[in-house]
Coordinates of N, CA and C in Angstrom, one line a residue:
Chain N
G1 N 116.4 112.6 104.4 CA 116.0 111.2 104.9 C 117.0 110.2 104.5
A2 N 116.9 109.0 105.1 CA 117.8 107.9 104.8 C 117.6 107.5 103.3
V3 N 118.6 107.0 102.7 CA 118.5 106.6 101.3 C 118.9 105.1 101.2
V4 N 118.1 104.4 100.4 CA 118.4 103.1 100.0 C 118.5 103.0 98.5
S5 N 119.5 102.4 98.0 CA 119.7 102.3 96.6 C 119.6 100.9 96.1
Q6 N 119.2 100.7 94.9 CA 119.1 99.3 94.3 C 119.8 99.4 93.0
H7 N 120.5 98.3 92.7 CA 121.2 98.3 91.4 C 121.1 96.9 90.8
P8 N 120.7 96.7 89.6 CA 120.4 97.7 88.6 C 118.9 98.2 88.9
S9 N 118.6 99.3 88.2 CA 117.2 99.7 88.3 C 116.3 98.9 87.4
W10 N 116.9 98.4 86.3 CA 116.1 97.5 85.5 C 117.1 96.6 84.8
V11 N 116.6 95.4 84.5 CA 117.5 94.4 83.8 C 116.6 93.5 83.0
I12 N 117.2 93.1 81.8 CA 116.6 92.2 80.9 C 117.5 91.0 80.8
C13 N 117.1 89.8 81.0 CA 118.0 88.7 80.9 C 117.3 87.5 80.1
K14 N 118.1 86.6 79.7 CA 117.5 85.5 79.0 C 117.1 84.4 80.0
S15 N 116.2 83.6 79.6 CA 115.7 82.5 80.4 C 116.9 81.5 80.7
G16 N 117.0 81.1 81.9 CA 118.1 80.2 82.3 C 119.3 80.9 82.9
T17 N 119.4 82.2 82.8 CA 120.6 82.9 83.3 C 120.2 83.3 84.8
S18 N 121.2 83.8 85.5 CA 121.1 84.3 86.8 C 121.3 85.8 86.9
V19 N 120.5 86.4 87.7 CA 120.6 87.9 87.9 C 120.8 88.3 89.3
K20 N 121.7 89.2 89.6 CA 122.0 89.6 90.9 C 121.5 91.1 91.1
I21 N 120.7 91.3 92.2 CA 120.2 92.6 92.5 C 120.8 93.1 93.8
E22 N 121.3 94.3 93.8 CA 122.0 94.8 95.1 C 121.0 95.8 95.7
C23 N 121.1 95.8 97.1 CA 120.3 96.7 97.9 C 121.3 97.3 98.9
R24 N 121.5 98.6 98.8 CA 122.5 99.3 99.7 C 121.8 100.4 100.5
S25 N 122.2 100.4 101.8 CA 121.8 101.5 102.6 C 123.0 102.5 102.6
L26 N 122.7 103.7 102.1 CA 123.8 104.6 101.8 C 124.3 105.5 103.0
D27 N 123.4 105.8 103.9 CA 123.9 106.6 105.0 C 123.5 106.1 106.4
F28 N 123.2 104.8 106.5 CA 123.0 104.2 107.8 C 123.3 102.7 107.7
Q29 N 123.4 102.1 108.8 CA 123.7 100.6 108.9 C 122.4 99.9 109.1
A30 N 122.3 98.8 108.4 CA 121.1 98.0 108.4 C 121.4 96.5 108.7
T31 N 121.1 96.0 109.9 CA 121.3 94.6 110.2 C 120.2 93.8 109.5
T32 N 119.1 94.4 109.2 CA 118.0 93.6 108.5 C 117.5 94.4 107.3
M33 N 117.4 93.6 106.2 CA 116.8 94.1 105.0 C 115.7 93.2 104.5
F34 N 114.8 93.7 103.8 CA 113.7 92.9 103.4 C 113.6 93.0 101.9
W35 N 113.2 91.8 101.3 CA 113.0 91.8 99.8 C 111.5 91.5 99.5
Y36 N 111.0 92.3 98.6 CA 109.6 92.2 98.2 C 109.6 92.0 96.7
R37 N 108.5 91.4 96.3 CA 108.2 91.2 94.9 C 106.8 91.8 94.6
Q38 N 106.7 92.5 93.5 CA 105.4 93.1 93.1 C 105.1 92.8 91.7
F39 N 104.1 92.1 91.4 CA 103.6 91.8 90.1 C 102.8 93.0 89.6
P40 N 102.6 93.2 88.3 CA 101.8 94.4 87.8 C 100.5 94.5 88.5
K41 N 100.2 95.7 88.9 CA 98.9 96.0 89.5 C 98.5 95.2 90.7
Q42 N 99.6 94.7 91.4 CA 99.4 94.0 92.6 C 100.2 94.6 93.8
S43 N 99.9 94.1 94.9 CA 100.6 94.7 96.1 C 102.0 94.1 96.3
L44 N 102.7 94.6 97.2 CA 104.1 94.1 97.5 C 103.9 92.9 98.4
M45 N 104.6 91.8 98.0 CA 104.6 90.6 98.8 C 106.0 90.3 99.3
L46 N 106.1 90.2 100.6 CA 107.4 89.9 101.2 C 107.9 88.6 100.8
M47 N 109.1 88.5 100.3 CA 109.8 87.3 99.9 C 110.6 86.7 101.0
A48 N 111.5 87.6 101.6 CA 112.4 87.1 102.6 C 112.9 88.3 103.4
T49 N 113.4 87.9 104.6 CA 114.1 88.8 105.5 C 115.6 88.5 105.5
S50 N 116.4 89.5 105.2 CA 117.8 89.3 105.1 C 118.5 89.8 106.4
N51 N 119.2 88.9 107.1 CA 119.9 89.3 108.3 C 121.4 89.3 108.1
E52 N 122.0 90.4 108.5 CA 123.5 90.5 108.3 C 124.2 89.4 109.1
G53 N 125.0 88.6 108.4 CA 125.8 87.6 109.0 C 125.1 86.3 109.3
S54 N 123.9 86.2 108.9 CA 123.2 84.9 109.1 C 122.3 84.6 107.9
K55 N 121.7 83.4 107.9 CA 120.8 83.0 106.8 C 119.6 83.8 106.7
A56 N 119.1 84.0 105.5 CA 117.8 84.7 105.4 C 116.7 83.9 105.8
T57 N 115.6 84.5 106.1 CA 114.3 83.9 106.5 C 113.4 84.1 105.3
Y58 N 112.9 83.0 104.7 CA 112.1 83.1 103.5 C 110.6 82.9 103.9
E59 N 109.8 83.6 103.2 CA 108.3 83.4 103.4 C 107.9 82.1 102.8
Q60 N 106.7 81.7 103.2 CA 106.2 80.4 102.7 C 106.0 80.5 101.2
G61 N 106.4 79.5 100.5 CA 106.2 79.5 99.0 C 107.3 80.1 98.2
V62 N 108.3 80.7 98.9 CA 109.4 81.3 98.2 C 110.6 80.3 98.2
E63 N 111.1 79.9 97.1 CA 112.1 78.9 97.0 C 113.5 79.5 97.3
K64 N 114.1 79.1 98.4 CA 115.3 79.7 98.8 C 116.5 79.3 97.9
D65 N 116.4 78.2 97.2 CA 117.4 77.8 96.3 C 117.3 78.6 95.0
K66 N 116.2 79.2 94.7 CA 116.0 80.0 93.5 C 116.3 81.5 93.7
F67 N 116.0 81.9 94.9 CA 116.2 83.3 95.3 C 117.2 83.3 96.4
L68 N 118.5 83.5 96.0 CA 119.6 83.4 96.9 C 119.8 84.8 97.5
I69 N 119.9 84.9 98.8 CA 120.1 86.2 99.5 C 121.3 86.1 100.3
N70 N 122.1 87.1 100.1 CA 123.4 87.3 100.9 C 123.4 88.7 101.5
H71 N 123.6 88.7 102.8 CA 123.7 90.0 103.5 C 125.1 90.0 104.2
A72 N 126.1 90.3 103.4 CA 127.4 90.2 103.9 C 128.0 91.4 104.7
S73 N 127.3 92.5 104.6 CA 127.8 93.6 105.4 C 126.6 94.4 105.9
L74 N 126.8 95.4 106.8 CA 125.7 96.2 107.4 C 125.1 97.1 106.4
T75 N 125.6 97.2 105.2 CA 125.0 98.2 104.2 C 124.7 97.5 102.9
L76 N 124.8 96.2 102.8 CA 124.6 95.6 101.5 C 123.9 94.2 101.6
S77 N 122.8 94.1 100.9 CA 122.2 92.8 100.7 C 122.0 92.5 99.3
T78 N 122.2 91.3 98.8 CA 122.0 90.9 97.4 C 121.0 89.8 97.3
L79 N 120.2 90.0 96.2 CA 119.2 88.9 95.8 C 119.6 88.4 94.5
T80 N 119.9 87.1 94.4 CA 120.2 86.5 93.1 C 119.1 85.6 92.7
V81 N 118.6 85.9 91.5 CA 117.5 85.1 90.9 C 118.2 84.1 90.0
T82 N 118.3 82.8 90.5 CA 119.0 81.8 89.7 C 118.1 81.1 88.7
S83 N 118.7 80.8 87.5 CA 118.0 80.1 86.5 C 116.6 80.8 86.2
A84 N 116.7 82.1 85.9 CA 115.5 82.9 85.8 C 114.6 82.4 84.7
H85 N 113.3 82.5 84.9 CA 112.3 82.1 83.9 C 111.4 83.3 83.7
P86 N 110.6 83.3 82.6 CA 109.7 84.5 82.4 C 108.8 84.8 83.5
E87 N 108.4 83.7 84.2 CA 107.4 84.0 85.4 C 108.1 84.7 86.5
D88 N 109.4 84.8 86.5 CA 110.2 85.6 87.5 C 110.2 87.1 87.2
S89 N 109.7 87.4 86.0 CA 109.7 88.8 85.7 C 108.7 89.5 86.6
S90 N 109.3 90.6 87.2 CA 108.6 91.3 88.3 C 109.3 92.5 88.7
F91 N 108.7 93.2 89.6 CA 109.4 94.4 90.2 C 109.9 94.0 91.6
Y92 N 111.2 94.1 91.9 CA 111.7 93.6 93.1 C 112.1 94.9 93.9
I93 N 111.6 95.0 95.1 CA 111.9 96.1 96.0 C 112.5 95.6 97.3
C94 N 113.5 96.4 97.7 CA 114.1 96.0 99.0 C 113.8 97.2 100.0
S95 N 113.9 96.8 101.3 CA 113.8 97.9 102.3 C 114.9 97.5 103.3
A96 N 115.4 98.6 104.0 CA 116.4 98.4 105.0 C 116.0 99.0 106.3
R97 N 116.3 98.3 107.3 CA 115.9 98.8 108.7 C 117.1 99.4 109.3
D98 N 117.0 100.7 109.7 CA 118.1 101.4 110.4 C 118.3 100.7 111.8
V99 N 119.6 100.3 112.0 CA 119.8 99.6 113.3 C 119.7 100.5 114.5
L100 N 119.9 101.8 114.3 CA 119.8 102.7 115.4 C 118.4 103.2 115.8
I101 N 117.7 103.5 114.8 CA 116.3 104.1 115.0 C 115.2 103.2 114.6
Y102 N 115.5 102.0 114.1 CA 114.6 101.0 113.8 C 113.5 101.3 112.8
E103 N 113.8 102.4 112.0 CA 112.9 102.7 110.9 C 113.3 102.0 109.6
Q104 N 112.3 101.7 108.8 CA 112.6 101.1 107.5 C 112.5 102.0 106.4
Y105 N 113.3 101.9 105.4 CA 113.3 102.7 104.2 C 113.4 101.8 103.0
F106 N 112.6 102.2 102.0 CA 112.5 101.4 100.8 C 113.4 101.9 99.7
G107 N 113.9 100.9 98.9 CA 114.7 101.3 97.8 C 113.8 101.6 96.6
P108 N 114.4 102.0 95.5 CA 113.6 102.5 94.3 C 113.0 101.3 93.5
G109 N 113.5 100.1 93.8 CA 113.0 98.9 93.0 C 113.9 98.6 91.8
T110 N 113.8 97.3 91.4 CA 114.5 96.8 90.2 C 113.4 96.1 89.4
R111 N 113.4 96.5 88.1 CA 112.4 95.8 87.2 C 113.1 94.7 86.5
L112 N 112.7 93.5 86.7 CA 113.4 92.4 86.0 C 112.4 91.8 84.9
T113 N 113.0 91.7 83.7 CA 112.3 91.1 82.6 C 113.1 89.9 82.1
V114 N 112.5 88.7 82.1 CA 113.2 87.5 81.7 C 112.5 87.1 80.3
T115 N 113.4 87.1 79.3 CA 112.8 86.8 78.0 C 113.0 85.3 77.6
Chain U
A1 N 95.2 85.3 107.3 CA 94.1 86.3 107.3 C 94.7 87.6 106.8
Q2 N 93.9 88.3 106.0 CA 94.4 89.5 105.5 C 94.5 90.6 106.6
K3 N 95.6 91.2 106.6 CA 95.9 92.2 107.7 C 95.4 93.6 107.3
I4 N 95.6 93.9 106.1 CA 95.3 95.2 105.6 C 94.3 95.1 104.4
T5 N 93.2 95.9 104.5 CA 92.2 95.8 103.5 C 92.0 97.2 102.9
Q6 N 92.1 97.3 101.6 CA 91.8 98.5 100.8 C 90.7 98.1 99.9
T7 N 89.5 98.6 100.1 CA 88.4 98.2 99.3 C 88.1 98.9 98.0
Q8 N 88.9 100.0 97.8 CA 88.8 100.8 96.6 C 89.9 100.5 95.6
P9 N 89.7 99.7 94.6 CA 90.7 99.5 93.6 C 91.1 100.7 92.8
G10 N 90.1 101.6 92.5 CA 90.3 102.8 91.8 C 89.4 103.9 92.3
M11 N 90.0 105.1 92.2 CA 89.3 106.3 92.7 C 89.6 107.4 91.7
F12 N 88.6 108.3 91.5 CA 88.8 109.5 90.7 C 88.4 110.7 91.5
V13 N 89.2 111.8 91.3 CA 88.9 113.0 92.0 C 89.2 114.2 91.1
Q14 N 88.4 115.2 91.3 CA 88.6 116.4 90.5 C 89.8 117.2 91.1
E15 N 90.5 117.8 90.2 CA 91.7 118.6 90.7 C 91.1 119.6 91.7
K16 N 91.9 119.8 92.8 CA 91.7 120.8 93.8 C 90.6 120.3 94.8
E17 N 90.0 119.2 94.6 CA 89.1 118.6 95.6 C 89.8 117.7 96.5
A18 N 89.1 117.3 97.6 CA 89.7 116.4 98.6 C 89.2 115.0 98.3
V19 N 90.0 114.0 98.7 CA 89.6 112.6 98.4 C 90.1 111.8 99.6
T20 N 89.3 110.8 99.9 CA 89.6 109.9 101.1 C 89.8 108.5 100.5
L21 N 90.9 107.9 100.9 CA 91.3 106.5 100.5 C 91.1 105.7 101.7
D22 N 90.3 104.6 101.6 CA 90.0 103.8 102.8 C 91.0 102.7 103.1
C23 N 91.2 102.4 104.4 CA 92.1 101.4 104.8 C 91.6 100.8 106.1
T24 N 91.4 99.5 106.2 CA 91.1 98.9 107.5 C 92.2 97.9 107.8
Y25 N 92.4 97.6 109.0 CA 93.5 96.7 109.4 C 93.0 95.7 110.5
D26 N 93.7 94.7 110.6 CA 93.4 93.6 111.6 C 94.6 93.2 112.3
T27 N 94.6 93.4 113.6 CA 95.8 93.0 114.5 C 95.3 92.9 115.9
S28 N 96.0 92.0 116.6 CA 95.7 91.9 118.1 C 96.9 92.5 118.9
D29 N 97.9 93.0 118.1 CA 99.1 93.6 118.8 C 98.6 94.9 119.4
P30 N 99.0 95.2 120.6 CA 98.7 96.5 121.3 C 99.5 97.6 120.6
S31 N 100.6 97.3 120.1 CA 101.5 98.4 119.5 C 101.7 98.1 118.0
Y32 N 101.4 99.0 117.2 CA 101.6 98.8 115.8 C 101.7 100.2 115.1
G33 N 102.1 100.2 113.9 CA 102.2 101.4 113.2 C 101.5 101.3 111.8
L34 N 100.9 102.4 111.4 CA 100.2 102.4 110.2 C 100.8 103.5 109.2
F35 N 101.0 103.1 108.0 CA 101.7 103.9 107.0 C 100.9 104.0 105.7
W36 N 101.1 105.1 105.0 CA 100.6 105.2 103.7 C 101.8 105.5 102.8
Y37 N 101.8 104.9 101.6 CA 102.8 105.1 100.6 C 102.2 105.4 99.3
K38 N 102.9 106.2 98.5 CA 102.5 106.5 97.2 C 103.4 105.9 96.2
Q39 N 102.9 105.2 95.2 CA 103.8 104.6 94.2 C 103.4 105.1 92.8
P40 N 104.2 106.0 92.3 CA 103.9 106.5 91.0 C 104.3 105.4 90.0
S41 N 104.2 105.7 88.7 CA 104.5 104.7 87.7 C 105.9 104.3 87.7
S42 N 106.8 105.1 88.2 CA 108.2 104.8 88.3 C 108.5 103.6 89.2
G43 N 107.6 103.3 90.1 CA 107.7 102.2 91.0 C 108.2 102.5 92.4
E44 N 108.8 103.6 92.6 CA 109.4 103.9 93.9 C 108.3 104.1 94.9
M45 N 108.5 103.5 96.1 CA 107.5 103.6 97.2 C 107.9 104.9 98.0
I46 N 107.0 105.9 97.9 CA 107.2 107.2 98.6 C 106.4 107.2 99.9
F47 N 107.1 107.4 101.0 CA 106.4 107.5 102.3 C 105.6 108.8 102.4
L48 N 104.4 108.7 102.8 CA 103.5 109.8 102.9 C 103.3 110.2 104.4
I49 N 102.9 109.2 105.2 CA 102.4 109.6 106.5 C 102.4 108.4 107.4
Y50 N 102.6 108.6 108.7 CA 102.7 107.5 109.7 C 101.8 107.9 110.9
Q51 N 101.1 106.8 111.4 CA 100.3 106.9 112.6 C 100.7 105.8 113.5
G52 N 101.1 106.1 114.7 CA 101.4 105.1 115.7 C 100.1 104.7 116.5
S53 N 100.0 103.5 116.9 CA 98.8 103.0 117.5 C 98.5 103.8 118.8
Y54 N 99.5 104.3 119.5 CA 99.2 105.0 120.7 C 99.1 106.5 120.5
D55 N 99.3 107.0 119.3 CA 99.1 108.4 119.1 C 97.7 108.9 119.3
Q56 N 97.6 109.9 120.1 CA 96.2 110.4 120.4 C 95.6 111.2 119.3
Q57 N 96.5 111.9 118.6 CA 96.0 112.8 117.5 C 96.2 112.2 116.1
N58 N 95.4 112.5 115.2 CA 95.6 112.1 113.8 C 96.8 112.7 113.2
A59 N 97.5 111.9 112.5 CA 98.7 112.5 111.9 C 98.4 113.3 110.7
T60 N 99.2 114.4 110.5 CA 99.1 115.2 109.3 C 100.5 115.5 108.8
E61 N 100.5 115.6 107.4 CA 101.8 116.0 106.7 C 101.4 116.8 105.5
G62 N 101.4 118.1 105.7 CA 101.0 118.9 104.5 C 99.6 118.6 104.1
R63 N 99.4 118.2 102.8 CA 98.1 118.0 102.3 C 97.5 116.6 102.7
Y64 N 98.4 115.8 103.4 CA 97.9 114.5 103.7 C 97.6 114.5 105.2
S65 N 96.5 113.8 105.5 CA 96.1 113.6 106.9 C 95.6 112.1 107.0
L66 N 95.7 111.6 108.2 CA 95.3 110.2 108.4 C 94.2 110.2 109.4
N67 N 93.0 109.7 109.0 CA 91.9 109.7 109.8 C 91.9 108.3 110.6
F68 N 92.4 108.4 111.8 CA 92.7 107.2 112.6 C 91.5 106.9 113.5
Q69 N 90.8 105.8 113.3 CA 89.7 105.4 114.2 C 90.1 104.1 114.7
K70 N 90.7 104.1 115.9 CA 91.2 102.8 116.5 C 90.2 101.8 116.8
A71 N 89.1 102.2 117.3 CA 88.0 101.2 117.6 C 87.5 100.5 116.4
R72 N 87.4 101.3 115.3 CA 87.0 100.7 114.0 C 88.1 100.0 113.2
K73 N 89.3 100.2 113.7 CA 90.5 99.7 113.0 C 90.6 100.2 111.6
S74 N 90.4 101.5 111.5 CA 90.5 102.1 110.2 C 91.6 103.2 110.2
A75 N 92.2 103.4 109.1 CA 93.2 104.4 109.0 C 93.2 105.0 107.6
N76 N 92.1 105.8 107.3 CA 91.9 106.4 106.0 C 92.8 107.5 105.7
L77 N 93.3 107.6 104.5 CA 94.1 108.7 104.1 C 93.3 109.8 103.4
V78 N 93.4 111.0 103.8 CA 92.7 112.1 103.2 C 93.7 113.0 102.5
I79 N 93.5 113.2 101.2 CA 94.4 114.1 100.5 C 93.5 115.4 100.1
S80 N 94.0 116.5 100.6 CA 93.2 117.7 100.3 C 93.8 118.4 99.1
A81 N 93.0 119.2 98.5 CA 93.4 120.0 97.3 C 94.2 119.2 96.3
S82 N 93.6 118.2 95.8 CA 94.3 117.2 94.9 C 95.0 117.9 93.7
Q83 N 96.1 117.4 93.4 CA 96.9 117.9 92.3 C 97.1 116.8 91.2
L84 N 97.3 117.2 90.0 CA 97.5 116.2 88.9 C 98.6 115.2 89.3
G85 N 99.6 115.7 90.0 CA 100.8 114.8 90.3 C 100.4 113.8 91.4
D86 N 99.2 113.9 92.0 CA 98.8 112.9 93.0 C 98.3 111.6 92.4
S87 N 98.2 111.6 91.1 CA 97.7 110.4 90.4 C 98.8 109.3 90.5
A88 N 98.4 108.2 91.2 CA 99.4 107.2 91.5 C 98.6 106.0 92.2
M89 N 99.4 105.0 92.5 CA 98.9 103.9 93.4 C 99.2 104.3 94.8
Y90 N 98.2 104.0 95.7 CA 98.4 104.3 97.1 C 98.3 103.1 97.9
F91 N 99.3 102.8 98.8 CA 99.2 101.6 99.6 C 99.2 101.9 101.0
C92 N 98.3 101.3 101.7 CA 98.2 101.3 103.2 C 99.0 100.2 103.7
A93 N 99.8 100.4 104.8 CA 100.6 99.3 105.3 C 100.6 99.4 106.9
M94 N 100.7 98.2 107.4 CA 100.8 98.1 108.9 C 102.1 97.4 109.3
R95 N 102.8 98.0 110.3 CA 104.0 97.4 110.8 C 103.6 96.8 112.2
D96 N 103.9 95.5 112.4 CA 103.5 94.9 113.6 C 104.7 95.0 114.6
T97 N 104.5 94.3 115.8 CA 105.5 94.4 116.8 C 106.8 93.7 116.4
G98 N 106.7 92.8 115.5 CA 107.9 92.2 114.9 C 108.6 93.0 113.8
N99 N 108.1 94.2 113.6 CA 108.6 95.1 112.6 C 108.4 94.6 111.2
Q100 N 107.5 93.7 111.0 CA 107.2 93.2 109.7 C 106.0 94.1 109.1
F101 N 106.2 94.4 107.8 CA 105.2 95.2 107.1 C 104.1 94.3 106.4
Y102 N 102.9 94.7 106.4 CA 101.8 94.1 105.7 C 101.2 95.2 104.8
F103 N 101.1 94.9 103.5 CA 100.6 95.9 102.6 C 99.2 95.5 102.2
G104 N 98.4 96.6 101.9 CA 97.1 96.4 101.3 C 97.2 96.2 99.8
T105 N 96.2 96.0 99.1 CA 96.2 95.7 97.7 C 96.3 97.0 96.8
G106 N 96.2 98.1 97.5 CA 96.4 99.4 96.8 C 95.1 100.0 96.2
T107 N 95.2 101.3 96.1 CA 94.1 102.1 95.4 C 94.7 102.9 94.3
S108 N 94.2 102.8 93.1 CA 94.7 103.6 92.0 C 93.9 104.9 92.0
L109 N 94.6 106.1 92.2 CA 94.0 107.4 92.2 C 94.3 108.1 91.0
T110 N 93.2 108.6 90.4 CA 93.4 109.4 89.2 C 92.8 110.8 89.4
V111 N 93.6 111.8 89.2 CA 93.1 113.2 89.4 C 92.7 113.8 88.1
I112 N 91.5 114.2 88.0 CA 91.0 114.7 86.7 C 91.1 116.2 86.6
P113 N 91.7 116.7 85.6 CA 91.9 118.2 85.5 C 90.5 118.9 85.3

């Protein structure tokens, strides 16, 4: 099956710093990628839809200046958490939609801890 | 409005027994897809089974089957012959015509030896 990778798989950073998370589709092209956030024992909440070559679409309540998304190529989208705070600690999952067969595949997730 | 409802926050099942995880959905789209994912403690979302809204037969994948009742808008997951490795969170999800996913709140399944 199609593979989506995320890097890093986990990261610990200090409050006030920025963290970049990468989402890559390894064997297919993805014009659209999705970023989710999952707090402990809760469901996945869509944060934003990342479109290759254009601006991301953010869900209501998600600060676009805090969660910067860049989708510069058909296989890579990045999420940068700027000026991270402890409340940003969460599990971040991306998914990528195959441009040819329109299926979505999830990455393994990135666990962010802000101290 | 909540699109996906999972009313069982936690379930227990004896090893080798079958278990049903409930899921109801709400949509006015004529075409949609229903998914079940397993999320172990590692966090990865593992695809289990898919049911299209126009599929006449219930989907099956090995020990997983989806009991699709379109008129009731339910898509329950049945796991047969439970194994210890089945202990995990299970999420029901719906994909609408805009290809956006909506997830339920999940059910934590514990398989008892």
